[in-house]
mmCIF file of C-alpha atoms and ligand atoms in Angstrom:
data_model
loop_
_atom_site.group_PDB
_atom_site.id
_atom_site.type_symbol
_atom_site.label_atom_id
_atom_site.label_comp_id
_atom_site.label_asym_id
_atom_site.label_seq_id
_atom_site.Cartn_x
_atom_site.Cartn_y
_atom_site.Cartn_z
ATOM 1 C CA MET M 1 3.395 -12.005 -17.136
ATOM 2 C CA THR M 2 4.123 -10.475 -13.770
ATOM 3 C CA ASP M 3 3.655 -11.843 -10.252
ATOM 4 C CA LEU M 4 2.140 -8.641 -8.939
ATOM 5 C CA LEU M 5 0.758 -5.470 -10.498
ATOM 6 C CA THR M 6 0.179 -2.437 -8.274
ATOM 7 C CA LEU M 7 -1.198 0.893 -9.424
ATOM 8 C CA GLY M 8 -1.466 4.262 -7.772
ATOM 9 C CA GLU M 9 0.181 7.573 -7.072
ATOM 10 C CA THR M 10 3.797 7.951 -6.070
ATOM 11 C CA MET M 11 4.846 11.393 -4.939
ATOM 12 C CA VAL M 12 8.153 13.019 -4.350
ATOM 13 C CA SER M 13 8.648 13.347 -0.593
ATOM 14 C CA VAL M 14 10.463 16.044 1.336
ATOM 15 C CA ARG M 15 11.235 15.382 4.978
ATOM 16 C CA THR M 16 12.670 17.768 7.562
ATOM 17 C CA ALA M 17 13.530 17.066 11.187
ATOM 18 C CA ARG M 18 11.956 20.340 12.387
ATOM 19 C CA PRO M 19 9.088 22.609 11.287
ATOM 20 C CA MET M 20 9.499 23.088 7.536
ATOM 21 C CA ARG M 21 8.906 26.830 7.759
ATOM 22 C CA LEU M 22 12.286 27.153 9.516
ATOM 23 C CA GLY M 23 14.118 25.843 6.451
ATOM 24 C CA GLY M 24 17.404 23.985 6.780
ATOM 25 C CA ASP M 25 18.330 20.515 5.589
ATOM 26 C CA ALA M 26 15.716 18.330 3.939
ATOM 27 C CA GLN M 27 15.723 14.752 2.688
ATOM 28 C CA LEU M 28 14.344 14.047 -0.739
ATOM 29 C CA SER M 29 12.783 10.695 -1.494
ATOM 30 C CA ILE M 30 9.586 9.163 -2.870
ATOM 31 C CA ALA M 31 6.380 7.978 -1.206
ATOM 32 C CA GLY M 32 3.255 6.124 -2.208
ATOM 33 C CA SER M 33 1.486 3.167 -0.713
ATOM 34 C CA GLU M 34 1.273 1.112 -3.911
ATOM 35 C CA SER M 35 4.904 1.686 -4.891
ATOM 36 C CA ASN M 36 5.926 0.887 -1.303
ATOM 37 C CA VAL M 37 4.193 -2.477 -1.737
ATOM 38 C CA ALA M 38 5.830 -2.909 -5.147
ATOM 39 C CA ILE M 39 9.280 -2.360 -3.633
ATOM 40 C CA GLY M 40 8.474 -4.568 -0.645
ATOM 41 C CA VAL M 41 7.376 -7.525 -2.766
ATOM 42 C CA ALA M 42 10.284 -7.040 -5.207
ATOM 43 C CA ARG M 43 12.750 -7.075 -2.282
ATOM 44 C CA LEU M 44 11.229 -10.389 -1.262
ATOM 45 C CA GLY M 45 12.188 -11.805 -4.643
ATOM 46 C CA HIS M 46 9.110 -11.566 -6.874
ATOM 47 C CA ASP M 47 8.465 -9.970 -10.290
ATOM 48 C CA VAL M 48 6.555 -6.776 -9.705
ATOM 49 C CA THR M 49 5.144 -4.110 -12.002
ATOM 50 C CA TRP M 50 3.961 -0.657 -10.925
ATOM 51 C CA LEU M 51 1.630 1.413 -13.107
ATOM 52 C CA SER M 52 1.104 5.145 -12.784
ATOM 53 C CA ALA M 53 1.582 8.602 -14.262
ATOM 54 C CA VAL M 54 4.004 11.309 -13.155
ATOM 55 C CA GLY M 55 4.800 14.791 -14.417
ATOM 56 C CA ASN M 56 7.428 15.226 -17.115
ATOM 57 C CA ASP M 57 9.646 16.755 -14.445
ATOM 58 C CA GLU M 58 12.641 15.907 -12.253
ATOM 59 C CA PRO M 59 10.515 14.532 -9.373
ATOM 60 C CA GLY M 60 8.885 12.173 -11.896
ATOM 61 C CA ARG M 61 12.301 11.012 -13.076
ATOM 62 C CA LEU M 62 13.425 10.486 -9.480
ATOM 63 C CA ILE M 63 10.425 8.202 -8.956
ATOM 64 C CA ARG M 64 11.168 6.153 -12.077
ATOM 65 C CA ARG M 65 14.846 5.854 -11.198
ATOM 66 C CA THR M 66 14.191 4.803 -7.595
ATOM 67 C CA LEU M 67 11.687 2.131 -8.542
ATOM 68 C CA ARG M 68 13.885 0.758 -11.305
ATOM 69 C CA ALA M 69 16.785 0.570 -8.876
ATOM 70 C CA GLU M 70 14.544 -1.552 -6.641
ATOM 71 C CA ASN M 71 13.903 -4.027 -9.484
ATOM 72 C CA VAL M 72 10.337 -2.887 -10.041
ATOM 73 C CA ASP M 73 9.136 -2.945 -13.651
ATOM 74 C CA VAL M 74 7.904 0.615 -14.183
ATOM 75 C CA ARG M 75 4.973 1.375 -16.511
ATOM 76 C CA VAL M 76 4.666 5.103 -16.201
ATOM 77 C CA ARG M 77 3.218 7.847 -18.374
ATOM 78 C CA PHE M 78 5.123 11.146 -18.234
ATOM 79 C CA SER M 79 2.559 13.940 -18.499
ATOM 80 C CA ASP M 80 3.351 17.356 -20.014
ATOM 81 C CA GLU M 81 0.096 18.770 -18.627
ATOM 82 C CA ALA M 82 0.258 17.745 -14.973
ATOM 83 C CA PHE M 83 2.936 17.727 -12.275
ATOM 84 C CA THR M 84 4.263 15.012 -9.969
ATOM 85 C CA GLY M 85 2.497 15.062 -6.595
ATOM 86 C CA PHE M 86 4.458 16.072 -3.501
ATOM 87 C CA ILE M 87 4.190 14.984 0.126
ATOM 88 C CA ALA M 88 5.820 16.934 2.942
ATOM 89 C CA PHE M 89 6.791 15.408 6.273
ATOM 90 C CA ASP M 90 8.026 17.731 8.974
ATOM 91 C CA GLN M 91 8.417 17.602 12.732
ATOM 92 C CA PRO M 92 6.784 20.303 14.860
ATOM 93 C CA SER M 93 8.224 18.447 17.843
ATOM 94 C CA HIS M 94 10.332 15.342 18.358
ATOM 95 C CA ASP M 95 7.317 13.053 18.782
ATOM 96 C CA ILE M 96 5.060 14.538 16.110
ATOM 97 C CA THR M 97 5.394 13.970 12.375
ATOM 98 C CA ARG M 98 3.139 16.255 10.338
ATOM 99 C CA VAL M 99 2.142 15.117 6.843
ATOM 100 C CA SER M 100 0.832 17.431 4.147
ATOM 101 C CA TYR M 101 -0.212 16.557 0.603
ATOM 102 C CA HIS M 102 0.252 18.679 -2.510
ATOM 103 C CA ARG M 103 -1.339 16.349 -5.008
ATOM 104 C CA ARG M 104 -4.679 17.706 -6.246
ATOM 105 C CA GLY M 105 -4.561 17.762 -10.061
ATOM 106 C CA SER M 106 -1.334 15.740 -10.116
ATOM 107 C CA ALA M 107 -0.366 13.538 -13.054
ATOM 108 C CA ALA M 108 -1.325 10.358 -11.188
ATOM 109 C CA SER M 109 -4.824 11.714 -10.642
ATOM 110 C CA THR M 110 -5.235 11.660 -14.454
ATOM 111 C CA LEU M 111 -4.742 7.879 -14.634
ATOM 112 C CA THR M 112 -7.482 6.405 -16.850
ATOM 113 C CA ALA M 113 -9.455 3.170 -17.106
ATOM 114 C CA GLU M 114 -7.970 2.623 -20.586
ATOM 115 C CA GLU M 115 -4.472 2.662 -19.099
ATOM 116 C CA THR M 116 -5.219 0.225 -16.297
ATOM 117 C CA THR M 117 -7.142 -2.242 -18.449
ATOM 118 C CA ALA M 118 -4.458 -2.140 -21.180
ATOM 119 C CA ALA M 119 -1.755 -2.913 -18.594
ATOM 120 C CA ILE M 120 -3.747 -5.805 -17.211
ATOM 121 C CA ALA M 121 -4.318 -7.250 -20.689
ATOM 122 C CA ALA M 122 -0.597 -6.927 -21.487
ATOM 123 C CA LEU M 123 0.755 -8.268 -18.198
ATOM 124 C CA SER M 124 -1.744 -10.921 -17.002
ATOM 125 C CA PRO M 125 -0.666 -10.469 -13.365
ATOM 126 C CA THR M 126 -1.080 -13.281 -10.846
ATOM 127 C CA LEU M 127 -1.981 -10.724 -8.165
ATOM 128 C CA LEU M 128 -3.373 -7.199 -8.509
ATOM 129 C CA HIS M 129 -3.072 -4.869 -5.508
ATOM 130 C CA VAL M 130 -5.012 -1.612 -5.148
ATOM 131 C CA THR M 131 -5.625 0.766 -2.278
ATOM 132 C CA GLY M 132 -8.382 3.124 -1.248
ATOM 133 C CA ILE M 133 -6.039 6.052 -1.922
ATOM 134 C CA THR M 134 -6.180 5.861 -5.738
ATOM 135 C CA PRO M 135 -9.983 6.105 -6.136
ATOM 136 C CA ALA M 136 -9.936 9.107 -3.772
ATOM 137 C CA LEU M 137 -7.692 11.108 -6.121
ATOM 138 C CA SER M 138 -10.155 11.975 -8.906
ATOM 139 C CA ASP M 139 -13.093 10.635 -10.914
ATOM 140 C CA THR M 140 -10.777 9.218 -13.578
ATOM 141 C CA ALA M 141 -8.531 7.535 -10.998
ATOM 142 C CA ARG M 142 -11.640 6.039 -9.401
ATOM 143 C CA ALA M 143 -12.798 4.741 -12.791
ATOM 144 C CA ALA M 144 -9.273 3.429 -13.447
ATOM 145 C CA THR M 145 -9.307 1.471 -10.183
ATOM 146 C CA LEU M 146 -12.785 0.087 -10.730
ATOM 147 C CA ALA M 147 -12.019 -0.951 -14.310
ATOM 148 C CA ALA M 148 -8.838 -2.700 -13.166
ATOM 149 C CA VAL M 149 -10.492 -4.816 -10.484
ATOM 150 C CA ARG M 150 -13.456 -5.610 -12.736
ATOM 151 C CA THR M 151 -11.484 -6.765 -15.778
ATOM 152 C CA THR M 152 -8.605 -8.728 -14.270
ATOM 153 C CA ASP M 153 -8.390 -12.507 -13.829
ATOM 154 C CA ALA M 154 -5.813 -11.935 -11.088
ATOM 155 C CA GLN M 155 -6.464 -12.416 -7.389
ATOM 156 C CA VAL M 156 -7.209 -8.890 -6.229
ATOM 157 C CA SER M 157 -6.251 -7.359 -2.875
ATOM 158 C CA LEU M 158 -7.437 -4.041 -1.478
ATOM 159 C CA ASP M 159 -5.795 -2.097 1.333
ATOM 160 C CA VAL M 160 -8.419 0.353 2.582
ATOM 161 C CA ASN M 161 -5.831 2.998 3.596
ATOM 162 C CA TYR M 162 -8.465 5.601 4.487
ATOM 163 C CA ARG M 163 -7.028 9.115 4.155
ATOM 164 C CA ALA M 164 -9.275 11.753 5.745
ATOM 165 C CA ARG M 165 -7.491 14.516 3.848
ATOM 166 C CA LEU M 166 -8.596 13.077 0.516
ATOM 167 C CA TRP M 167 -12.277 12.299 1.089
ATOM 168 C CA SER M 168 -15.014 11.932 3.697
ATOM 169 C CA ARG M 169 -15.876 8.613 5.320
ATOM 170 C CA THR M 170 -19.227 8.653 3.481
ATOM 171 C CA GLU M 171 -17.567 9.108 0.080
ATOM 172 C CA ALA M 172 -14.973 6.461 0.876
ATOM 173 C CA ALA M 173 -17.596 3.956 2.011
ATOM 174 C CA ALA M 174 -19.620 4.338 -1.194
ATOM 175 C CA THR M 175 -16.616 3.800 -3.479
ATOM 176 C CA LEU M 176 -14.983 1.039 -1.441
ATOM 177 C CA ARG M 177 -18.246 -0.903 -1.467
ATOM 178 C CA GLU M 178 -18.299 -0.688 -5.282
ATOM 179 C CA LEU M 179 -14.840 -2.260 -5.354
ATOM 180 C CA LEU M 180 -15.558 -4.975 -2.773
ATOM 181 C CA PRO M 181 -17.397 -7.538 -4.961
ATOM 182 C CA HIS M 182 -14.193 -7.849 -7.009
ATOM 183 C CA ILE M 183 -11.778 -8.221 -4.092
ATOM 184 C CA GLN M 184 -10.504 -11.550 -2.736
ATOM 185 C CA THR M 185 -8.178 -10.261 -0.001
ATOM 186 C CA VAL M 186 -9.137 -7.240 2.097
ATOM 187 C CA PHE M 187 -6.609 -5.443 4.323
ATOM 188 C CA ALA M 188 -8.130 -3.033 6.814
ATOM 189 C CA SER M 189 -7.314 -1.576 10.189
ATOM 190 C CA ASP M 190 -9.888 -2.202 12.896
ATOM 191 C CA ASP M 191 -11.160 1.388 12.655
ATOM 192 C CA GLU M 192 -11.766 1.058 8.897
ATOM 193 C CA LEU M 193 -14.176 -1.890 8.980
ATOM 194 C CA ASP M 194 -17.257 0.317 9.247
ATOM 195 C CA LEU M 195 -16.340 1.844 5.881
ATOM 196 C CA LEU M 196 -16.766 -1.565 4.296
ATOM 197 C CA SER M 197 -19.890 -2.921 5.946
ATOM 198 C CA ASP M 198 -22.794 -1.829 8.156
ATOM 199 C CA ALA M 199 -23.409 -5.405 9.307
ATOM 200 C CA GLU M 200 -23.209 -6.277 12.992
ATOM 201 C CA ASP M 201 -20.451 -8.751 12.100
ATOM 202 C CA PRO M 202 -18.548 -6.959 9.305
ATOM 203 C CA ILE M 203 -16.013 -9.790 8.924
ATOM 204 C CA ALA M 204 -18.683 -12.416 8.267
ATOM 205 C CA ASP M 205 -20.339 -10.007 5.859
ATOM 206 C CA LEU M 206 -17.092 -9.357 3.948
ATOM 207 C CA LEU M 207 -16.314 -13.081 3.792
ATOM 208 C CA GLN M 208 -19.420 -13.616 1.693
ATOM 209 C CA THR M 209 -17.422 -12.306 -1.277
ATOM 210 C CA ALA M 210 -13.769 -12.046 -0.162
ATOM 211 C CA HIS M 211 -11.897 -15.226 0.789
ATOM 212 C CA THR M 212 -9.605 -13.440 3.261
ATOM 213 C CA VAL M 213 -9.991 -10.424 5.522
ATOM 214 C CA VAL M 214 -6.862 -9.267 7.319
ATOM 215 C CA VAL M 215 -7.364 -6.781 10.136
ATOM 216 C CA THR M 216 -4.529 -4.861 11.747
ATOM 217 C CA ALA M 217 -4.762 -3.225 15.153
ATOM 218 C CA GLY M 218 -1.373 -1.581 15.755
ATOM 219 C CA GLY M 219 0.168 -2.747 19.031
ATOM 220 C CA LYS M 220 -2.530 -5.406 19.488
ATOM 221 C CA GLY M 221 -1.309 -7.274 16.431
ATOM 222 C CA ALA M 222 -3.189 -8.608 13.435
ATOM 223 C CA TRP M 223 -5.931 -11.092 12.631
ATOM 224 C CA SER M 224 -6.577 -13.059 9.491
ATOM 225 C CA HIS M 225 -10.012 -14.464 8.744
ATOM 226 C CA THR M 226 -10.243 -16.936 5.882
ATOM 227 C CA ARG M 227 -13.295 -18.605 4.417
ATOM 228 C CA THR M 228 -11.681 -21.561 2.639
ATOM 229 C CA PRO M 229 -11.234 -24.482 2.960
ATOM 230 C CA GLU M 230 -12.638 -24.165 6.541
ATOM 231 C CA PRO M 231 -13.457 -20.877 8.263
ATOM 232 C CA LEU M 232 -10.297 -19.963 10.149
ATOM 233 C CA THR M 233 -9.314 -17.015 12.356
ATOM 234 C CA ILE M 234 -5.668 -16.508 13.292
ATOM 235 C CA HIS M 235 -4.097 -13.876 15.523
ATOM 236 C CA ARG M 236 -0.475 -12.757 15.709
ATOM 237 C CA PRO M 237 0.706 -10.276 18.355
ATOM 238 C CA ALA M 238 2.826 -7.318 17.255
ATOM 239 C CA LEU M 239 6.532 -8.100 17.650
ATOM 240 C CA PRO M 240 8.249 -6.190 20.485
ATOM 241 C CA VAL M 241 10.542 -3.903 18.477
ATOM 242 C CA THR M 242 11.651 -0.289 18.929
ATOM 243 C CA VAL M 243 9.451 1.899 16.754
ATOM 244 C CA VAL M 244 11.328 4.773 15.130
ATOM 245 C CA ASP M 245 9.037 5.485 12.150
ATOM 246 C CA SER M 246 5.672 3.829 11.629
ATOM 247 C CA ILE M 247 4.886 5.321 8.187
ATOM 248 C CA GLY M 248 4.917 2.546 5.623
ATOM 249 C CA ALA M 249 4.341 -0.190 8.224
ATOM 250 C CA GLY M 250 1.000 -1.098 6.681
ATOM 251 C CA ASP M 251 2.590 -1.418 3.259
ATOM 252 C CA ALA M 252 5.387 -3.573 4.666
ATOM 253 C CA PHE M 253 2.761 -5.806 6.281
ATOM 254 C CA VAL M 254 0.872 -6.120 2.978
ATOM 255 C CA SER M 255 4.141 -6.843 1.119
ATOM 256 C CA GLY M 256 4.934 -9.721 3.462
ATOM 257 C CA TYR M 257 1.424 -11.114 3.125
ATOM 258 C CA LEU M 258 1.395 -10.909 -0.696
ATOM 259 C CA SER M 259 4.879 -12.411 -0.971
ATOM 260 C CA ALA M 260 3.800 -15.379 1.143
ATOM 261 C CA THR M 261 0.659 -15.656 -1.018
ATOM 262 C CA LEU M 262 2.842 -15.867 -4.136
ATOM 263 C CA ASP M 263 4.849 -18.585 -2.376
ATOM 264 C CA ASN M 264 1.565 -20.481 -1.775
ATOM 265 C CA LEU M 265 2.105 -20.513 1.983
ATOM 266 C CA SER M 266 -0.590 -21.297 4.561
ATOM 267 C CA PRO M 267 -2.727 -18.522 6.121
ATOM 268 C CA GLU M 268 -0.580 -18.851 9.290
ATOM 269 C CA ALA M 269 2.678 -18.414 7.383
ATOM 270 C CA ARG M 270 1.234 -15.488 5.421
ATOM 271 C CA LEU M 271 0.334 -13.683 8.618
ATOM 272 C CA ASP M 272 3.755 -14.496 10.113
ATOM 273 C CA ARG M 273 5.600 -12.981 7.157
ATOM 274 C CA ALA M 274 3.285 -9.954 7.155
ATOM 275 C CA THR M 275 3.805 -9.329 10.879
ATOM 276 C CA THR M 276 7.576 -9.749 10.685
ATOM 277 C CA SER M 277 7.822 -7.493 7.653
ATOM 278 C CA GLY M 278 5.709 -4.767 9.319
ATOM 279 C CA ALA M 279 7.815 -5.008 12.490
ATOM 280 C CA PHE M 280 11.074 -4.756 10.558
ATOM 281 C CA CYS M 281 9.884 -1.658 8.694
ATOM 282 C CA VAL M 282 9.084 0.395 11.807
ATOM 283 C CA THR M 283 12.575 -0.058 13.240
ATOM 284 C CA ALA M 284 14.195 2.254 10.651
ATOM 285 C CA TYR M 285 13.348 5.534 8.875
ATOM 286 C CA GLY M 286 11.658 5.929 5.528
ATOM 287 C CA ASP M 287 8.401 4.915 3.849
ATOM 288 C CA TRP M 288 10.071 2.232 1.711
ATOM 289 C CA GLU M 289 13.774 2.415 2.571
ATOM 290 C CA SER M 290 13.209 0.180 5.608
ATOM 291 C CA LEU M 291 11.312 -2.578 3.782
ATOM 292 C CA PRO M 292 12.961 -5.954 4.456
ATOM 293 C CA THR M 293 14.633 -8.519 2.232
ATOM 294 C CA ARG M 294 14.243 -12.224 3.030
ATOM 295 C CA GLU M 295 17.576 -12.115 4.840
ATOM 296 C CA ASP M 296 16.327 -9.216 6.980
ATOM 297 C CA LEU M 297 13.228 -11.208 7.920
ATOM 298 C CA THR M 298 15.392 -14.133 9.019
ATOM 299 C CA LEU M 299 17.605 -11.813 11.067
ATOM 300 C CA LEU M 300 14.614 -10.309 12.870
ATOM 301 C CA THR M 301 13.057 -13.713 13.485
ATOM 302 C CA HIS M 302 16.308 -14.951 15.055
ATOM 303 C CA ALA M 303 16.726 -11.755 17.087
ATOM 304 C CA GLN M 304 13.228 -12.267 18.484
ATOM 305 C CA GLY M 305 14.121 -15.845 19.425
ATOM 306 C CA THR M 306 11.214 -17.291 17.432
HETATM 307 O O1 CKP C 1 -0.414 2.978 5.535
HETATM 308 P P1 CKP C 1 1.042 3.224 5.355
HETATM 309 O O2 CKP C 1 1.670 4.015 6.474
HETATM 310 O O3 CKP C 1 1.808 1.968 5.073
HETATM 311 O O4 CKP C 1 1.100 4.118 4.032
HETATM 312 C C1 CKP C 1 2.104 5.041 3.800
HETATM 313 C C2 CKP C 1 1.950 5.667 2.436
HETATM 314 O O5 CKP C 1 0.786 6.657 -0.013
HETATM 315 C C3 CKP C 1 2.946 6.817 2.276
HETATM 316 O O6 CKP C 1 4.067 6.408 1.512
HETATM 317 C C4 CKP C 1 2.121 7.913 1.629
HETATM 318 O O7 CKP C 1 2.708 8.498 0.542
HETATM 319 C C5 CKP C 1 0.778 7.267 1.276
HETATM 320 O O8 CKP C 1 0.652 6.226 2.235
HETATM 321 C C6 CKP C 1 -0.339 8.292 1.261
HETATM 322 O O9 CKP C 1 -0.737 8.703 0.159
HETATM 323 O O10 CKP C 1 -0.784 8.692 2.348
HETATM 324 MG MG1 MG C 2 -1.768 1.618 5.453
#
């Protein structure tokens, strides 16, 4: 049993504070939306398992070590044939962070449907969380994601996380719509809704199968639309914090929401925890390093006078 199972690619990350071609000091860490969520939910006190594959290499071992240190149960295959993916963050100027992927053919892109369905059978998770990044990696990773959402009895959430560098909007729309009938909670930014539905009212359309659609809109805040027991739309403004690094904010938001779901909180309280967690994350550097604990959430809530 596990409270939450997430699956997807985690890469080794290299970050420099100036253009990478100039060399100099770099920070080595890990990055990956699904493992960010795994760490976020584990920090909030739940049992979390992360499933993936990495290369049989030092970056792969760094990923396993980091996640274990964050109390995430790691189910990872070490591949002798494929390498651990790599993500580079550098800064051409103070206000611009450039991201580049080196992940085509990576170990995580060889994840199979057999692996995901076996993990689900073994773990019987309460929640399963997937993102639109994994099915964009390869045909097998797409099949692995589809098989997972189709076979599980868990409540399934999907964070669209559209990445233009991995696939076109047309390809993404086709695959995401295959996943949708199996998803209960959809997380999307306002500019991703057209990937999910062509309807004039995409939210109403999505709520025919999902029970919750959560839409984020950066500085404008977030909305949650729920179908049961009564149709309900809630809005929370973004908290007024100093943004130093917004990468990982979406994953922090999702972590807060899923943690509050595991605590059986109301839709209002779920959105509150999601918003506070996202706000906390942007105030410090790192994709996952700045994810909050419960104590951090309380501190931020008090600091905001709410
Ligand atoms: O949507 P977010 O900024 O929360 O996602 C950030 C993650 O997995 C980051 O860790 C990166 O590795 C990625 O999204 C990605 O593959 O783009
Ligand atoms: Mg995101």
